[in-house]
mmCIF file of C-alpha atoms in Angstrom:
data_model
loop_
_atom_site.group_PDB
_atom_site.id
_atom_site.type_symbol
_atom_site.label_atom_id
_atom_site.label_comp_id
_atom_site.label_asym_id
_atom_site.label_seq_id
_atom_site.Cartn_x
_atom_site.Cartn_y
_atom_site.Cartn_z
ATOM 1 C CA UNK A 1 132.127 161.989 60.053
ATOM 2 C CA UNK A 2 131.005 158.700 59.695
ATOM 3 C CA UNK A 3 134.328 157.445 58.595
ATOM 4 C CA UNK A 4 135.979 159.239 61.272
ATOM 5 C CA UNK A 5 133.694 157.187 63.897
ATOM 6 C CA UNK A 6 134.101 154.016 62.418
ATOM 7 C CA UNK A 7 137.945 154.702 62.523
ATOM 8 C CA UNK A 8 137.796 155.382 66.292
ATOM 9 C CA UNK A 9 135.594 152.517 66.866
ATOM 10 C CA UNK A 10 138.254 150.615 64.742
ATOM 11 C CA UNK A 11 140.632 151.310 67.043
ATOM 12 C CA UNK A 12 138.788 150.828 70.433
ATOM 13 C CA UNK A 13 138.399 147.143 68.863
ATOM 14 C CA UNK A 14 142.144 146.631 68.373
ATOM 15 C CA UNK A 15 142.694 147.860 71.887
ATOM 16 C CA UNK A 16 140.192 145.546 73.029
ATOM 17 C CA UNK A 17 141.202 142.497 71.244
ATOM 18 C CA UNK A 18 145.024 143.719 72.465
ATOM 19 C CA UNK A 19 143.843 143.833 75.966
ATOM 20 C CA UNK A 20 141.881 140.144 75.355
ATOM 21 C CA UNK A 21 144.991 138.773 73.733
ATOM 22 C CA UNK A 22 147.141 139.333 76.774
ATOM 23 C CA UNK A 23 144.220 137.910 78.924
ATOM 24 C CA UNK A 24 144.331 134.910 77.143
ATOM 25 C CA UNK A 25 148.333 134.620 77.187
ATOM 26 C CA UNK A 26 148.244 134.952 80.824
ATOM 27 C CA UNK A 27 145.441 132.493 81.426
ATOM 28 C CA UNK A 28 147.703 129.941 79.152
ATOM 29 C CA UNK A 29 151.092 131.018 81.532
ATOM 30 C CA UNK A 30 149.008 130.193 84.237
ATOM 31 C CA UNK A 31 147.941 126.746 83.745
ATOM 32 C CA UNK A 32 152.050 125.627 83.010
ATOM 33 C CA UNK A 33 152.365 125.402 86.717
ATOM 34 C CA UNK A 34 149.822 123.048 87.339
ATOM 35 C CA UNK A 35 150.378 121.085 84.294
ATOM 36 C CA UNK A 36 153.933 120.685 85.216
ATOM 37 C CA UNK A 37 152.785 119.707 88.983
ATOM 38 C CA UNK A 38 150.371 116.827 87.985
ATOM 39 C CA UNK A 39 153.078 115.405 85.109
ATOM 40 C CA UNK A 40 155.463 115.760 88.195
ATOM 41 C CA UNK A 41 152.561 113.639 90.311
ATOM 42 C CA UNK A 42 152.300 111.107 87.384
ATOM 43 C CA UNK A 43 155.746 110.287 86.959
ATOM 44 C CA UNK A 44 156.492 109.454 90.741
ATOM 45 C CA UNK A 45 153.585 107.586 90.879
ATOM 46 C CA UNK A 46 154.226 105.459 87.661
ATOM 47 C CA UNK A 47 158.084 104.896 89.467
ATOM 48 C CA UNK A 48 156.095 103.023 92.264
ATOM 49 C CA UNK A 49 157.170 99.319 92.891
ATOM 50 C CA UNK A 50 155.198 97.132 90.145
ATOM 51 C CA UNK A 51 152.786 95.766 92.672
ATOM 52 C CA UNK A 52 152.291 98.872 93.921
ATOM 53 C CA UNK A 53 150.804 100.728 90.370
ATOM 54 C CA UNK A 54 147.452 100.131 91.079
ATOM 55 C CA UNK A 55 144.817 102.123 89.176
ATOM 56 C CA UNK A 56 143.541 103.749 92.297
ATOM 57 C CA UNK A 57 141.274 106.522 92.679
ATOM 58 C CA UNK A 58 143.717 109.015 92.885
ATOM 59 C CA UNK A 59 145.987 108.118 90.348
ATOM 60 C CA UNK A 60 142.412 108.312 87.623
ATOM 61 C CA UNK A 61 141.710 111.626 89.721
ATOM 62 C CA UNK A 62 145.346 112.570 88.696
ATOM 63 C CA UNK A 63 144.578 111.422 85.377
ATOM 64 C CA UNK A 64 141.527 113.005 84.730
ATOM 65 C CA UNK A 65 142.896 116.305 85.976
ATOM 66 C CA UNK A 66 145.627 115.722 83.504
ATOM 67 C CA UNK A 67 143.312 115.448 80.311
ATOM 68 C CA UNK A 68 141.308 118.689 81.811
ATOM 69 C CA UNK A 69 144.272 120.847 82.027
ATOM 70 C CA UNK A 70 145.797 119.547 78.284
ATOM 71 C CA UNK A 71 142.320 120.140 77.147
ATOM 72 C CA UNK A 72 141.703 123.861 78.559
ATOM 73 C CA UNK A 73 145.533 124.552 77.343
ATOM 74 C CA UNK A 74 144.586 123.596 73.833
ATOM 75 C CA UNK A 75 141.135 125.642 73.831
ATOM 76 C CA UNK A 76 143.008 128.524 75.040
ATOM 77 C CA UNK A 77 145.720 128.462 72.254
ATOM 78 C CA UNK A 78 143.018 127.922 69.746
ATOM 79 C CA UNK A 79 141.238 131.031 71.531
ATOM 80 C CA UNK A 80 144.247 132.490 71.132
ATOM 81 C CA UNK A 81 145.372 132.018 67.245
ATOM 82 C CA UNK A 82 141.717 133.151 66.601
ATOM 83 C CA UNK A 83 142.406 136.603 68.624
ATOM 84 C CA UNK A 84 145.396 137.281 66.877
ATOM 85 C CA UNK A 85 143.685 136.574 63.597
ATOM 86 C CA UNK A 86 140.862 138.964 64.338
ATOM 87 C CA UNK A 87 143.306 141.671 64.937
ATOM 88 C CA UNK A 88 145.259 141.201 61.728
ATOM 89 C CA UNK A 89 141.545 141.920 60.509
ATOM 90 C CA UNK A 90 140.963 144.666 61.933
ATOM 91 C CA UNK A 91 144.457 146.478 61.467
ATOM 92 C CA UNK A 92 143.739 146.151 57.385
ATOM 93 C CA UNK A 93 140.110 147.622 58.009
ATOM 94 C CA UNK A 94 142.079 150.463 59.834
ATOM 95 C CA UNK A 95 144.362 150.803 57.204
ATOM 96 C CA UNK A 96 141.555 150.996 54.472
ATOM 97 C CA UNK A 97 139.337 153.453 56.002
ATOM 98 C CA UNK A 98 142.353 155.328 56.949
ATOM 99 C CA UNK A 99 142.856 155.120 53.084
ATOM 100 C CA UNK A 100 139.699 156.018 52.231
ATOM 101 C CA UNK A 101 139.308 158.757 54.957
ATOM 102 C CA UNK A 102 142.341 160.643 52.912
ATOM 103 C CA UNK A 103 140.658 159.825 49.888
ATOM 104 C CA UNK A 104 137.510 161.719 50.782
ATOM 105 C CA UNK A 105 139.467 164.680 52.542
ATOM 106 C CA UNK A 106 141.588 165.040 48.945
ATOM 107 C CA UNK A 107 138.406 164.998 46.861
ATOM 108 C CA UNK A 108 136.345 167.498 49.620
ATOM 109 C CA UNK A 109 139.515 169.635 49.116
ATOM 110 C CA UNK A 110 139.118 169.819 45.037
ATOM 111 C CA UNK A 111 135.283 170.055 45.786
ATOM 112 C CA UNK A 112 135.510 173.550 47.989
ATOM 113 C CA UNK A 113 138.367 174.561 45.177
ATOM 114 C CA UNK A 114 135.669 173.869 42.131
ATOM 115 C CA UNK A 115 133.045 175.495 44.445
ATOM 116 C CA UNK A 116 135.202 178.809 45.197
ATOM 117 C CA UNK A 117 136.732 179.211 41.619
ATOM 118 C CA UNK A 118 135.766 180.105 38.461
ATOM 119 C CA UNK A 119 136.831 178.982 35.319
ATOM 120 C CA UNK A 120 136.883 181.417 32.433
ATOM 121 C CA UNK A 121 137.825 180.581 28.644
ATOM 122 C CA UNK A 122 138.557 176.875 30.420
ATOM 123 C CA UNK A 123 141.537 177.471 32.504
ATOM 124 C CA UNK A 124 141.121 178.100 36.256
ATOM 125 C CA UNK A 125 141.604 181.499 37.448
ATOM 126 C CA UNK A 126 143.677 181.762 40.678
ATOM 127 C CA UNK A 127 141.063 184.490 42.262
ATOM 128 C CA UNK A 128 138.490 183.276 44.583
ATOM 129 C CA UNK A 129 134.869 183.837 42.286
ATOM 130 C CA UNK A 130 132.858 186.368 44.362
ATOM 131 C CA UNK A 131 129.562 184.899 43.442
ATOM 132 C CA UNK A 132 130.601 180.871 43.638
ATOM 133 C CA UNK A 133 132.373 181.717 47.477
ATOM 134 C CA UNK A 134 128.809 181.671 49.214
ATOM 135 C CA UNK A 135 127.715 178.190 47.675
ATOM 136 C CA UNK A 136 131.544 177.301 48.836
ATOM 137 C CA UNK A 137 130.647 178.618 52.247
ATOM 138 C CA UNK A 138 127.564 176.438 52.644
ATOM 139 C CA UNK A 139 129.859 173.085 53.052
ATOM 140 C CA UNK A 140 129.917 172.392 56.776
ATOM 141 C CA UNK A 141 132.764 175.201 58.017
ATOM 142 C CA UNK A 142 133.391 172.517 61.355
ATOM 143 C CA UNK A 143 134.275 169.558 59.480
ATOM 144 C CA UNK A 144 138.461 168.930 60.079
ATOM 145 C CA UNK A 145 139.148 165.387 59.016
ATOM 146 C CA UNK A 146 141.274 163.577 61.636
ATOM 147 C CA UNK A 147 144.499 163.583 60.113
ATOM 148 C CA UNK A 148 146.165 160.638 59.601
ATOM 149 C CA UNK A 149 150.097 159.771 59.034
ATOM 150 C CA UNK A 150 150.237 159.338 55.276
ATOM 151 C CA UNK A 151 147.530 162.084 54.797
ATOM 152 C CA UNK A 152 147.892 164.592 52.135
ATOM 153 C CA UNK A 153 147.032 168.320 53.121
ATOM 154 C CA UNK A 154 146.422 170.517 49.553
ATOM 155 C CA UNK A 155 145.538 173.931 49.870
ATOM 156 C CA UNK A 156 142.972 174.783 48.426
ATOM 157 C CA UNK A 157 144.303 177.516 45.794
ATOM 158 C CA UNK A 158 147.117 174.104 44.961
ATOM 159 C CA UNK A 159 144.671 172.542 42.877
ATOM 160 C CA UNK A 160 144.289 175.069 40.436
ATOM 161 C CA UNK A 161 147.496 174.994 38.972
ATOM 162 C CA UNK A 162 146.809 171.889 37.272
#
């Protein structure tokens, strides 16, 4: 069970980080517009007449609006190589605990079959052992793994033919 719930909280934090991603993609789309708009400024003014290109205040204004928008564009792709690498994270820790989820269902499944068979003369008898079924029957009855793609269902009478 404890798997199970770190699995789901795995993937509330790839939806999350899905849903931040495309945040941050729009935020960067959004500041194009501007940027474009004060290189568009920039340019006209530097076309001015040569007596005219005057450092006045609104052409450092201009400037300094310039460097704030390159500045917040490169923070924002930064933000957003980080985001992608966090998800690449936690898609292997999915695929792991997925892993070991099936892992842990496959050996539960061989458990309950040791539990509810009996061996005679070493070989595994296909008949359910009378007196080994209650001790079988005291493993949690509710637990159902969540299945996962690539899981592997044995029954439990499938193991004994080995």
């Amino acid at each position: 069970r404890r798997l199970e719930s770190e699995l789901r909280e795995t993937y509330n934090q790839i939806n999350c980080t899905k849903n931040t991603i495309q945040d941050t993609k729009t935020q960067i789309r959004s500041l194009e517009e501007p940027m474009d708009l004060t290189s568009t400024c920039a340019s006209w003014r530097q076309q001015r007449a040569s007596r005219e290109k005057t450092q006045d205040p609104v052409s450092s204004t201009l400037q300094q609006h310039q460097m704030i928008l390159l500045r917040c564009h490169e923070d924002l792709r930064q933000h957003h190589q980080n985001e992608k690498n966090v998800l690449q994270e936690l898609q292997e820790k999915k695929e792991k605990l997925k892993e070991d989820l099936q892992d842990k269902t496959c050996a539960l499944h061989i458990d309950l079959n040791c539990l509810s068979h009996e061996a005679s003369n070493g070989k595994p008898s296909p008949a359910i052992s009378r007196q080994r079924l209650p001790k079988a029957m005291k493993v949690d009855p509710t637990f159902v793994p969540t299945p996962g793609p690539a899981m592997v269902t044995l029954p439990l009478t499938a193991l004994t033919a080995r």
